[in-house]
PDB file of C-alpha atoms in Angstrom:
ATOM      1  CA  UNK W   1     -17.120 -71.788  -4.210  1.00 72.00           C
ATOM      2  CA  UNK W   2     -18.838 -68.668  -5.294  1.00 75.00           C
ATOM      3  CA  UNK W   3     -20.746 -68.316  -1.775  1.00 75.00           C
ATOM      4  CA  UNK W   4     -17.053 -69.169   0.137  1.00 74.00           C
ATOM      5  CA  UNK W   5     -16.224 -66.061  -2.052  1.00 75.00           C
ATOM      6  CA  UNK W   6     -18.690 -64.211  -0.460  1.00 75.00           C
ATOM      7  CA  UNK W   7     -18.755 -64.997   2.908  1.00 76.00           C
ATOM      8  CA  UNK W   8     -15.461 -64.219   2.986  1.00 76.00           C
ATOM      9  CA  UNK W   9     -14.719 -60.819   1.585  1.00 75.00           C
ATOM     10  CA  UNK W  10     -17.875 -59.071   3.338  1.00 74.00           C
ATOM     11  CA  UNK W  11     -16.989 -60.674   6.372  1.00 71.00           C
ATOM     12  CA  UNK W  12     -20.921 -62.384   6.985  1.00 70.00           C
ATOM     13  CA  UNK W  13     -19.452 -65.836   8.496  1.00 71.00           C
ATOM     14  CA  UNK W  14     -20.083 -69.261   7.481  1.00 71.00           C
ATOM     15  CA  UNK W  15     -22.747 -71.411   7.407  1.00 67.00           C
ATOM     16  CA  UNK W  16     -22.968 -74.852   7.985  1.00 67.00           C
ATOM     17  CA  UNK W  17     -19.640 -75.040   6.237  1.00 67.00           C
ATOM     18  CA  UNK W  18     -16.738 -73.773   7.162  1.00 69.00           C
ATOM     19  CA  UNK W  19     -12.705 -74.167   6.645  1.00 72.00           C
ATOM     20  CA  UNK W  20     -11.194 -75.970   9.828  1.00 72.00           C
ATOM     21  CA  UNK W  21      -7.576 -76.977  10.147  1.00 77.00           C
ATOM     22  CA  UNK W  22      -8.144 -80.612   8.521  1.00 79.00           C
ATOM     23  CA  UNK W  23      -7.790 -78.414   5.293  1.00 79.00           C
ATOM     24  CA  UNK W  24      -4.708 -76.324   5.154  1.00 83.00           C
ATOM     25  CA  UNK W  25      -5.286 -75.778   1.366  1.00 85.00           C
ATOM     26  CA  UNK W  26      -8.904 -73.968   2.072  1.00 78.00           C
ATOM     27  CA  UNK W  27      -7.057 -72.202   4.764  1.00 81.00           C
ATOM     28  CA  UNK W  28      -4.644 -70.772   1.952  1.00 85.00           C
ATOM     29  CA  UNK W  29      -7.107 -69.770  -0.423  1.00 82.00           C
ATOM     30  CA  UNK W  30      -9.085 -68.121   2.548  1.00 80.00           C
ATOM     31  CA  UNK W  31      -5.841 -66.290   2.812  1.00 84.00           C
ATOM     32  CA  UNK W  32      -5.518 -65.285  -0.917  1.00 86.00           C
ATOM     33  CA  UNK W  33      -9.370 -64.371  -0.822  1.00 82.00           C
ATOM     34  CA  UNK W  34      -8.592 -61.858   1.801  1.00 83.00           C
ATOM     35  CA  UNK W  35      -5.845 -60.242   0.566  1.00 87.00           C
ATOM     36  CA  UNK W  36      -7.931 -60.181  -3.456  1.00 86.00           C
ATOM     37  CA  UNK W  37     -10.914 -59.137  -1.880  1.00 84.00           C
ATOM     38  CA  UNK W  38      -9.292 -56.000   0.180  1.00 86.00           C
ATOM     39  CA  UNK W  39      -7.451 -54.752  -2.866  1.00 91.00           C
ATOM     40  CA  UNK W  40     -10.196 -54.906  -5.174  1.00 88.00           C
ATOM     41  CA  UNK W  41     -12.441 -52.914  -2.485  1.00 87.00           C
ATOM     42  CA  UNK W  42      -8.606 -50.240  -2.248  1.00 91.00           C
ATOM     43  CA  UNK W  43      -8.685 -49.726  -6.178  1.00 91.00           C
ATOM     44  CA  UNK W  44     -12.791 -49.298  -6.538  1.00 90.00           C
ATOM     45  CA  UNK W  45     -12.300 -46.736  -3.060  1.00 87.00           C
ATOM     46  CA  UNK W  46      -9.528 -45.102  -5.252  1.00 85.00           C
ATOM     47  CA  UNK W  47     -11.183 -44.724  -8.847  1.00 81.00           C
ATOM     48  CA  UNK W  48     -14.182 -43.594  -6.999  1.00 78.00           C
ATOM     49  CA  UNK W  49     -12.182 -40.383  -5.052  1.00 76.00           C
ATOM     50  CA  UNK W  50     -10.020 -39.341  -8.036  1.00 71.00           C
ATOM     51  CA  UNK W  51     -12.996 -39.833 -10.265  1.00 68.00           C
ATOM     52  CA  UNK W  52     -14.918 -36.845  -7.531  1.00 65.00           C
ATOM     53  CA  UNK W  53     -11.751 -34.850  -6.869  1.00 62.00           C
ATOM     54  CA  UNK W  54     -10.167 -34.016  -9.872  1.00 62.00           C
ATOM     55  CA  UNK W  55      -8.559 -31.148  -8.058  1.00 61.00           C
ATOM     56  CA  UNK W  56      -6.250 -30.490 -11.162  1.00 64.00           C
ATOM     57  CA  UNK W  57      -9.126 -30.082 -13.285  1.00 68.00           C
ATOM     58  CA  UNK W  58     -10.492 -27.772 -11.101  1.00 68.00           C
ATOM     59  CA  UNK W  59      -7.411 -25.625 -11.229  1.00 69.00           C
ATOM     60  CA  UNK W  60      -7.688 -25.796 -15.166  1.00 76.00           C
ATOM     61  CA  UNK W  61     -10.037 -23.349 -14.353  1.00 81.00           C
ATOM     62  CA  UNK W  62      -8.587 -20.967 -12.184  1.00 86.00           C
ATOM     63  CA  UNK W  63      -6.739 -18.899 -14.874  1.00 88.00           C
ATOM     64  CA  UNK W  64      -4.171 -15.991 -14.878  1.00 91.00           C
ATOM     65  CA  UNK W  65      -3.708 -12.803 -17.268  1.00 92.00           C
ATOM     66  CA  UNK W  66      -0.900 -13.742 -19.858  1.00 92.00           C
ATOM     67  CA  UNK W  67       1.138 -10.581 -18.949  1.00 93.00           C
ATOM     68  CA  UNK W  68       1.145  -8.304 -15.793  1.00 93.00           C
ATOM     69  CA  UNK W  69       1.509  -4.994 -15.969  1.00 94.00           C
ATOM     70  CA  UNK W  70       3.165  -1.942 -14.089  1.00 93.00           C
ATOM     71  CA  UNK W  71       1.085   1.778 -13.712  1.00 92.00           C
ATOM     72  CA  UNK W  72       0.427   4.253 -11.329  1.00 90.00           C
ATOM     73  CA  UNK W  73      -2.160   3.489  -8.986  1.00 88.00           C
ATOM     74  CA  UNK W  74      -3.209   5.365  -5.851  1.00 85.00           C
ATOM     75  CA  UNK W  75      -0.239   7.955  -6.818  1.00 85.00           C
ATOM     76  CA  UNK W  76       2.489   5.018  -6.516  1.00 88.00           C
ATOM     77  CA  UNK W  77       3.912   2.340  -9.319  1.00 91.00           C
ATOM     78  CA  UNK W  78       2.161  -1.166  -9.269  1.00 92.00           C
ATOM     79  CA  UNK W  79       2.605  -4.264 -10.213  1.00 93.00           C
ATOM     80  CA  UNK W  80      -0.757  -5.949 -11.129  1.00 92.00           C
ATOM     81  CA  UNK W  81      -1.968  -8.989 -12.640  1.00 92.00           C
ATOM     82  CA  UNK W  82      -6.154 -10.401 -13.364  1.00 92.00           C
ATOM     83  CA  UNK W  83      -6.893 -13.078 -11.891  1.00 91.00           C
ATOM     84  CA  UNK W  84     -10.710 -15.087 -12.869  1.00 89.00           C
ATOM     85  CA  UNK W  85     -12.500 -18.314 -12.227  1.00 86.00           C
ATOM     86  CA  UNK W  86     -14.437 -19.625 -15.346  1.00 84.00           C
ATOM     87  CA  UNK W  87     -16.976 -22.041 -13.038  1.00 80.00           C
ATOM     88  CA  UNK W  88     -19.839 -21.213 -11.222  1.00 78.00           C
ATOM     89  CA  UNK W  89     -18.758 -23.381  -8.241  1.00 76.00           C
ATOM     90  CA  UNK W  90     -16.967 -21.050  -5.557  1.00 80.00           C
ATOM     91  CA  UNK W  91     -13.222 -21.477  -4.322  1.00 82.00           C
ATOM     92  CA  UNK W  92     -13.734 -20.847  -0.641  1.00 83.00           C
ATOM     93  CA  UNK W  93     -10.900 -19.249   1.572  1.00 82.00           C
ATOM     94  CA  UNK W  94      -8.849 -18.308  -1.420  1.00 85.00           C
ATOM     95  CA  UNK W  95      -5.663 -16.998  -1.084  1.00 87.00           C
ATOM     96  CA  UNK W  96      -2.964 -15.826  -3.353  1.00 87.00           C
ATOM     97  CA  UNK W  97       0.806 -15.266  -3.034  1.00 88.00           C
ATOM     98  CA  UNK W  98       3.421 -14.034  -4.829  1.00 90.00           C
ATOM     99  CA  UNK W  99       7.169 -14.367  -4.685  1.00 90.00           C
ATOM    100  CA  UNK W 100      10.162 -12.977  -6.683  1.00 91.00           C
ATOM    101  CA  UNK W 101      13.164 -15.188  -8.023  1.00 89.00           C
ATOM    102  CA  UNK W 102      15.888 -13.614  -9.060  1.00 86.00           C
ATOM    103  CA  UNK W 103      19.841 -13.792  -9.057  1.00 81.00           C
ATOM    104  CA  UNK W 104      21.428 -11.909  -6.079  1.00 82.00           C
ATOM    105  CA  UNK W 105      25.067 -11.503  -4.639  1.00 82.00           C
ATOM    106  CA  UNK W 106      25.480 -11.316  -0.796  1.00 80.00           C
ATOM    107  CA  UNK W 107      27.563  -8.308   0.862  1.00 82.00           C
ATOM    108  CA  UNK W 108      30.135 -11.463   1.605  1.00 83.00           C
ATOM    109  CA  UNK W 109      30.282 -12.080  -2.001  1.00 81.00           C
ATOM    110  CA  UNK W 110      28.015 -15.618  -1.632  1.00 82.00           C
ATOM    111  CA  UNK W 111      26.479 -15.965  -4.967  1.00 83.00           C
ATOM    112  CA  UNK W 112      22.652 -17.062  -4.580  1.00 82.00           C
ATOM    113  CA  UNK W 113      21.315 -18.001  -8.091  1.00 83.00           C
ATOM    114  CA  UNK W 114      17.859 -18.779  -7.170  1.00 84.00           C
ATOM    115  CA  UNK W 115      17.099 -16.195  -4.488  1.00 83.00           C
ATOM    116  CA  UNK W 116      13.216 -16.433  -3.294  1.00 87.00           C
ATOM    117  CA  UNK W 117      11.626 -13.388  -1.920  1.00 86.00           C
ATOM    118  CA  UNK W 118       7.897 -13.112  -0.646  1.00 86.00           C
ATOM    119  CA  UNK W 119       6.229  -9.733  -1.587  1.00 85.00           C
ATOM    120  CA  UNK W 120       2.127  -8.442  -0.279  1.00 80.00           C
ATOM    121  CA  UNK W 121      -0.453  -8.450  -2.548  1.00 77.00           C
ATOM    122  CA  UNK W 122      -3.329  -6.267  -1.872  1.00 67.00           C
ATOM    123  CA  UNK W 123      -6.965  -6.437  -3.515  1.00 57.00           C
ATOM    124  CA  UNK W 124     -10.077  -4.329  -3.228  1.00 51.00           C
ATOM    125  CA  UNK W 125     -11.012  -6.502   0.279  1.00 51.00           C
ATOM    126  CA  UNK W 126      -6.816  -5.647   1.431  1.00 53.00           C
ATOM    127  CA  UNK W 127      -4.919  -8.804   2.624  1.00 58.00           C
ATOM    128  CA  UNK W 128      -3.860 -11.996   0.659  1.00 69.00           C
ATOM    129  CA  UNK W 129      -7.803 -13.655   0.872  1.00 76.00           C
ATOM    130  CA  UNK W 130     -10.049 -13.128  -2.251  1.00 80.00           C
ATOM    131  CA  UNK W 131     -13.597 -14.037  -3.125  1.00 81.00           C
ATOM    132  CA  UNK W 132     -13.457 -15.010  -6.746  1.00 81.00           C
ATOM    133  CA  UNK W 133     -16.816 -14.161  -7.571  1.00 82.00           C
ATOM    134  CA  UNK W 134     -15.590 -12.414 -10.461  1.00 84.00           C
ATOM    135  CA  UNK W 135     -12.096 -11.459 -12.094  1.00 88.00           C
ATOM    136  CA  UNK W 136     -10.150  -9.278  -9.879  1.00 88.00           C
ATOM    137  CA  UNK W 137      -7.521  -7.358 -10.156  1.00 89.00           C
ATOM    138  CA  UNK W 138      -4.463  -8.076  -7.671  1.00 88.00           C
ATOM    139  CA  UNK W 139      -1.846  -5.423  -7.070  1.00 89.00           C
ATOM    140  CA  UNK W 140       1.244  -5.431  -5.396  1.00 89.00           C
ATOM    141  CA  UNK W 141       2.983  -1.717  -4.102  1.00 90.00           C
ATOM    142  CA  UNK W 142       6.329  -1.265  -5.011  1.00 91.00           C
ATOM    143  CA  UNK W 143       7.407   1.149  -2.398  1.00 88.00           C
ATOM    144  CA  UNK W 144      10.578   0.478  -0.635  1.00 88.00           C
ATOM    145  CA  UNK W 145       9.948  -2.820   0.998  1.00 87.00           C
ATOM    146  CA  UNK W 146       9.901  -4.442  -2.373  1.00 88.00           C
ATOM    147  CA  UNK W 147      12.307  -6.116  -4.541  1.00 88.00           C
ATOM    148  CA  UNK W 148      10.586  -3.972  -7.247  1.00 90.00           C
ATOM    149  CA  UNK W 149      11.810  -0.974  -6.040  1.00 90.00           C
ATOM    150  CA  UNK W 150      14.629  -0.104  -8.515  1.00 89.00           C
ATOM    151  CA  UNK W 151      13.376  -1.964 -11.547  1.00 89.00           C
ATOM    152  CA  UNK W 152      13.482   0.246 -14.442  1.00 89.00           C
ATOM    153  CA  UNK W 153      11.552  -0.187 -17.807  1.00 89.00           C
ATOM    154  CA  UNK W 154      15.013  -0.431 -19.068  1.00 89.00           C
ATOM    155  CA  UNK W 155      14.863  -3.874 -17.352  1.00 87.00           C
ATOM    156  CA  UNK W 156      12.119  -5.503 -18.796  1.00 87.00           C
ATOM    157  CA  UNK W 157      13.706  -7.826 -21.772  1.00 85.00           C
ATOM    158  CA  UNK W 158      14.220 -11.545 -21.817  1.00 81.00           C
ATOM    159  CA  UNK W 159      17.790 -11.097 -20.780  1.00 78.00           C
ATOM    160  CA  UNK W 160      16.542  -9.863 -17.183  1.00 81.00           C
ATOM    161  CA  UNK W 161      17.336 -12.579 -14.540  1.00 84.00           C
ATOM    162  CA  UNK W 162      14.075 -12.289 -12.926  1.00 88.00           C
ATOM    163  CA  UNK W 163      10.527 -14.221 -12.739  1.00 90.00           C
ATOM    164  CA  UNK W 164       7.863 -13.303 -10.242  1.00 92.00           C
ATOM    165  CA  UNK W 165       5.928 -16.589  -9.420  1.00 93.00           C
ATOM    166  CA  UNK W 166       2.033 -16.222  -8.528  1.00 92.00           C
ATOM    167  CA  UNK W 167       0.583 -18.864  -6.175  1.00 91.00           C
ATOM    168  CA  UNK W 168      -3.257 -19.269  -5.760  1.00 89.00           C
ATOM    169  CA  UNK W 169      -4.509 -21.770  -3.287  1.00 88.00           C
ATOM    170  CA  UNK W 170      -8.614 -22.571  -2.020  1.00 86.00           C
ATOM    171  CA  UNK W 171     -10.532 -25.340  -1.185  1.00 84.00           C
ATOM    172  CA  UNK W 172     -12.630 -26.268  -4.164  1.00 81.00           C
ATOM    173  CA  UNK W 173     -16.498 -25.904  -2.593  1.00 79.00           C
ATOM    174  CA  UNK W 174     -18.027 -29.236  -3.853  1.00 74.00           C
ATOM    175  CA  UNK W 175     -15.472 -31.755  -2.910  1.00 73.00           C
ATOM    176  CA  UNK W 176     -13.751 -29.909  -0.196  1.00 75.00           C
ATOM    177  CA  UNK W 177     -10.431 -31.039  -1.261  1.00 78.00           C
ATOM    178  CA  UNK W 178      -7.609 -27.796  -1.818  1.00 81.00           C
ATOM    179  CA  UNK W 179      -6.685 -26.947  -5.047  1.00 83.00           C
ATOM    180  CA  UNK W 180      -3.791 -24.592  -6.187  1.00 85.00           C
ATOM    181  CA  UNK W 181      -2.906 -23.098  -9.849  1.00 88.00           C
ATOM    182  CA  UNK W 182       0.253 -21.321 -10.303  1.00 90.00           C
ATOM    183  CA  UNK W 183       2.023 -18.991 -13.070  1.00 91.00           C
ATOM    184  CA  UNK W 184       4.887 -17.210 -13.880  1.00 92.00           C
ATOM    185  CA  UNK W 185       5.990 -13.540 -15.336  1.00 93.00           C
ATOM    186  CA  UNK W 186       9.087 -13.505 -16.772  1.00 92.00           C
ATOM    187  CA  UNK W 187      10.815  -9.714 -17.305  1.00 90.00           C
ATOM    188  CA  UNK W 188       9.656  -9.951 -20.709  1.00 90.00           C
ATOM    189  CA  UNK W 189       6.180 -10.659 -19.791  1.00 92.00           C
ATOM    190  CA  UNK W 190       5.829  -7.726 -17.354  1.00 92.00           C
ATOM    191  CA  UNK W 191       4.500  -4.980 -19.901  1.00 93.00           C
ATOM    192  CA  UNK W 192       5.181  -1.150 -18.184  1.00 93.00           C
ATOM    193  CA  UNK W 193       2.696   1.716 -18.880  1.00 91.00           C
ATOM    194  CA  UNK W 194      -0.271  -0.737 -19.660  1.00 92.00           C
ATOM    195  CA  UNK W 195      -3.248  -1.064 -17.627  1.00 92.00           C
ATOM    196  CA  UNK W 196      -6.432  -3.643 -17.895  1.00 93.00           C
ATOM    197  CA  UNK W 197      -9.583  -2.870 -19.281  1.00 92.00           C
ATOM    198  CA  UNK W 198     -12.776  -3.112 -17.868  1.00 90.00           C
ATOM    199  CA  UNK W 199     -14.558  -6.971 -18.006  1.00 89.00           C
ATOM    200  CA  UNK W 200     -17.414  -6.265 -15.453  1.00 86.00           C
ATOM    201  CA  UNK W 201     -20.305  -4.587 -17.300  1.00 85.00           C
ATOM    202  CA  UNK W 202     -23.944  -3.892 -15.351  1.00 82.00           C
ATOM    203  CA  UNK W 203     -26.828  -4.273 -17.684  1.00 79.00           C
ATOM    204  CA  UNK W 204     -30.489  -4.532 -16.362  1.00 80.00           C
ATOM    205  CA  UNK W 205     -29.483  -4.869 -12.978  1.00 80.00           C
ATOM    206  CA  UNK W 206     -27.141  -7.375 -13.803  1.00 84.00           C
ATOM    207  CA  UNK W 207     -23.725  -8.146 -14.186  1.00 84.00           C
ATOM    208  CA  UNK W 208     -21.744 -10.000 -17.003  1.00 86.00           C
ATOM    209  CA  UNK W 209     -18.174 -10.665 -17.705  1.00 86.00           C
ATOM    210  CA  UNK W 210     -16.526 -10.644 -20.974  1.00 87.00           C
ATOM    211  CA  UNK W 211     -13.773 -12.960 -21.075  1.00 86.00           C
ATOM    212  CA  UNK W 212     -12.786 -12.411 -24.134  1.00 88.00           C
ATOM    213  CA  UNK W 213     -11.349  -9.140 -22.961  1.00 89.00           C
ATOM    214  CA  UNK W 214      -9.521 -10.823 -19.818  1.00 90.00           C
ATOM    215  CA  UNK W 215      -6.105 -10.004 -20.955  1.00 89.00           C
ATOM    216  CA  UNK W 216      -6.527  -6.810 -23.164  1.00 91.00           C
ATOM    217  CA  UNK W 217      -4.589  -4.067 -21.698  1.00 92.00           C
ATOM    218  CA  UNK W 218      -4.626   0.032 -22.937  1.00 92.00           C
ATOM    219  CA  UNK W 219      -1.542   2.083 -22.692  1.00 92.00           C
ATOM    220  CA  UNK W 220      -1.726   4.235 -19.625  1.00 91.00           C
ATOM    221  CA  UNK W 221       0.774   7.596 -18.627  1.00 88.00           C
ATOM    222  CA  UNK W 222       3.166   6.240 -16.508  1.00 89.00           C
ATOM    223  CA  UNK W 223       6.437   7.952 -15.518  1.00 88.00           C
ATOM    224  CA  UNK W 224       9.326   5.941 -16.856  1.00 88.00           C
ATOM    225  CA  UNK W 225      11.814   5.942 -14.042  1.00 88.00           C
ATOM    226  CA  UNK W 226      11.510   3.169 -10.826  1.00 89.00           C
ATOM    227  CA  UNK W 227       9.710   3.736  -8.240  1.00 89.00           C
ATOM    228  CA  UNK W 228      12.490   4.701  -5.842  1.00 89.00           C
ATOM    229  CA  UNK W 229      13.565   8.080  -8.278  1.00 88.00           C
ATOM    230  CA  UNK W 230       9.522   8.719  -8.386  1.00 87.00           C
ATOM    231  CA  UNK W 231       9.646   8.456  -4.464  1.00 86.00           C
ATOM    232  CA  UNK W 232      13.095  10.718  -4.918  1.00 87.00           C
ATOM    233  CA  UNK W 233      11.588  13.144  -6.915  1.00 82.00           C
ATOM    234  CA  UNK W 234       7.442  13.308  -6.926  1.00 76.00           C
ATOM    235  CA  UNK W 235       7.194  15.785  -9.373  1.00 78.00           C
ATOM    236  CA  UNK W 236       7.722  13.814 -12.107  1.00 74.00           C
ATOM    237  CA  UNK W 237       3.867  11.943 -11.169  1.00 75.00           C
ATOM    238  CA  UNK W 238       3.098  15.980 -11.310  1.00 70.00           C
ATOM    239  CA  UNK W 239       3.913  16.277 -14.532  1.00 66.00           C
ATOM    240  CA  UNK W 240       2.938  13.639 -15.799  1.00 68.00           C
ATOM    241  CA  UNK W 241      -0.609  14.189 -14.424  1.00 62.00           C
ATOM    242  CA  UNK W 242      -0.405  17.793 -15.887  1.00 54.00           C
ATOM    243  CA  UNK W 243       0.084  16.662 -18.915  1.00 55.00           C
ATOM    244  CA  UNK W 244      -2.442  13.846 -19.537  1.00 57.00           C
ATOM    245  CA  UNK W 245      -5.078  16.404 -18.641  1.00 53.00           C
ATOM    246  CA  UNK W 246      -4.589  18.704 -20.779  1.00 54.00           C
ATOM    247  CA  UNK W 247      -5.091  16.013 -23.677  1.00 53.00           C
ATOM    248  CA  UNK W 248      -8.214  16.255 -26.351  1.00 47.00           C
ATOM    249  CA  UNK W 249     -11.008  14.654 -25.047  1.00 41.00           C
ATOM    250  CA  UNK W 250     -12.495  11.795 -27.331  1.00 43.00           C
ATOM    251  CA  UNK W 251     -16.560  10.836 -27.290  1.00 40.00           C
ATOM    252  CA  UNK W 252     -16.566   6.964 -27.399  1.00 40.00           C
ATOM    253  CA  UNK W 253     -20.214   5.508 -28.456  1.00 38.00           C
ATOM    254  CA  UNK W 254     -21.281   2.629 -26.064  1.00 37.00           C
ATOM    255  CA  UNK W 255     -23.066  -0.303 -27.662  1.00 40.00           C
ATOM    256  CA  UNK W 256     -26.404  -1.806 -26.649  1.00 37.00           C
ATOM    257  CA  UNK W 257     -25.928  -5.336 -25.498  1.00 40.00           C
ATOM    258  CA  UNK W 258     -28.529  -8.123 -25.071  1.00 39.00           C
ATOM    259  CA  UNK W 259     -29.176  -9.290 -21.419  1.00 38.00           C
ATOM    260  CA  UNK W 260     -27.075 -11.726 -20.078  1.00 40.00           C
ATOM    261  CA  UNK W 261     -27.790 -13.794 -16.765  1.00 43.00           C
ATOM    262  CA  UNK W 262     -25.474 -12.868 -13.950  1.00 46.00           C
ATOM    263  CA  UNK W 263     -21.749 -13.020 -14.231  1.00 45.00           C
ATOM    264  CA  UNK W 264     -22.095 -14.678 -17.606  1.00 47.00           C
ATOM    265  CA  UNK W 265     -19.326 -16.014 -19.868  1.00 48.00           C
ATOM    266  CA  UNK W 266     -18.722 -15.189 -23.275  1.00 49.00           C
ATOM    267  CA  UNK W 267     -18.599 -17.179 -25.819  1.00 46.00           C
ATOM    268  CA  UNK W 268     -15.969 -15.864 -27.610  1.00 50.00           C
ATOM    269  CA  UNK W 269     -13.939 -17.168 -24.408  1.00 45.00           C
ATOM    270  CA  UNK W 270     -14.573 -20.391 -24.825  1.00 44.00           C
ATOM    271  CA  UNK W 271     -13.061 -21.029 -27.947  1.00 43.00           C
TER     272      UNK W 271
END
C-alpha cells in the first residue's frame, strides 16, 4: 500500500503491479490518492511562499512621521512629511503618492462627501520615485494647483473635514514581491510652523541615523495666512524673513559621538 502511495502521487508508474479495471475499488482510491496527494503538495507550495513573502511584514517596516508639518520652503508654504526604512534590505522602484479626502459641494449643488484628489510630491531626486537609502523628507507645494491652497492655520483642529492619505509602494528586493504601507494626517495631525530636525549625522566619514529623533520637529517662522494671501501679498514672507534675522544668535555645543557603522540605527529606536 505504502509503495501504491508512492507511485502514485510522484507520478513514477507501476511496477509489476498495477490497478486494471477488474478492480473498480483500487481505481477509486487511485482517484482519492490523486486528489490527497495534489492538495497536500498546494498547501506545502503555499506555507512555503507566505512563509518567504511576508510582504506585510516588510511594510511593518516602512514607517511614516506621526505628524506632517507645513513651513516655508524654497520661499513658498509646504506640506511635508519623513518618510524611513528601518531594514538594510532596499525597496527598489519606490514610489509614493499622496491624495486629499475631503468634503466638497459641486457648482450644481451635488454633495460629494468623500471627494479624492491626487496632489505631486516632490523629493530631493524631483518626481514621485525615491531611493530609501535613508529617511527623506517628502514635500508637496501648495501653490495654486493644490487643494492646499486656501487652508489656513485656523483650519487645523479635529473638526476639519479633511485627511490627506500617503501611499508608498516598491518591490521588496529579496523576494521580489510589491509591498505597500500607507498612513493618514488628519487636520489635527498637520502641525503649521514646525519643521523636522536633522537625523543624518556624518562622523568619520560615515553616516548614521538617529531614529529616535525621526519625528521631533522645532518651531520654524512661518507666515500665518494660506498660501494663496502669501502669493496675494509676498511681503508678508519679507517680513517675516526681516524679522527672524535680526534675532540673538545662540552658540549650541555639539557633542562627540562614538563611531557608528554606516546608516546605523539607534537603539533608543528600537524600543
Amino acid at each position: 500500500a505504502f509503495l501504491f502511495s508512492i507511485e502514485v502521487q510522484v507520478t513514477i508508474g507501476f511496477g509489476g503491479r498495477m490497478v486494471t479495471e477488474e478492480c473498480p475499488l483500487a481505481i477509486l482510491i487511485l482517484i482519492v490518492q490523486n486528489i490527497v496527494g495534489l492538495m497536500i503538495n498546494a498547501i506545502m507550495l503555499g506555507c512555503i511562499f507566505m512563509k518567504t513573502a511576508q510582504a506585510h511584514r516588510r511594510a511593518e517596516t516602512l514607517i511614516f512621521s506621526k505628524h506632517a508639518v507645513i513651513a516655508v520652503r524654497h520661499g513658498r508654504l509646504c506640506f511635508m512629511l519623513r518618510v524611513g526604512d528601518l531594514r538594510k534590505s532596499m525597496i527598489i522602484s519606490a514610489t509614493i503618492h499622496m491624495q486629499v479626502v475631503r468634503k466638497t459641494t459641486s457648482p450644481e449643488g451635488e454633495v460629494v462627501p468623500l471627494h479624492q484628489v491626487d496632489i505631486p510630491m516632490e523629493n530631493g531626486v524631483g518626481g514621485n520615485s525615491i531611493f530609501l537609502v535613508a529617511p527623506l523628507i517628502i514635500y508637496h507645494v501648495i501653490d495654486a494647483n493644490s487643494p492646499l491652497y486656501d487652508l489656513a492655520p485656523t483650519d487645523l483642529h479635529h473638526h476639519q473635514d479633511l485627511e490627506i492619505i500617503v501611499i508608498l509602494e516598491g518591490v521588496v528586493e529579496t523576494t521580489g514581491i510589491t509591498t505597500q504601507a500607507r498612513t493618514s494626517y488628519l487636520a489635527d495631525e498637520i502641525l503649521w510652523g514646525q519643521r523636522f530636525v536633522p537625523i543624518v549625522a556624518e562622523e568619520d566619514g560615515r553616516y548614521s541615523v538617529d531614529y529616535s529623533k525621526f519625528g521631533n520637529t522645532i518651531k520654524v517662522p512661518t507666515p500665518l495666512c494660506t498660501a494663496r494671501q502669501l502669493d496675494e501679498d509676498r511681503s508678508l514672507l519679507d517680513a517675516l524673513t526681516l524679522a527672524s534675522s535680526r534675532g540673538p544668535l545662540r552658540k549650541r555645543s555639539v557633542a562627540v559621538a562614538k563611531t557608528k557603522p554606516k546608516f546605523s540605527i539607534s537603539p533608543d529606536s528600537l524600543s
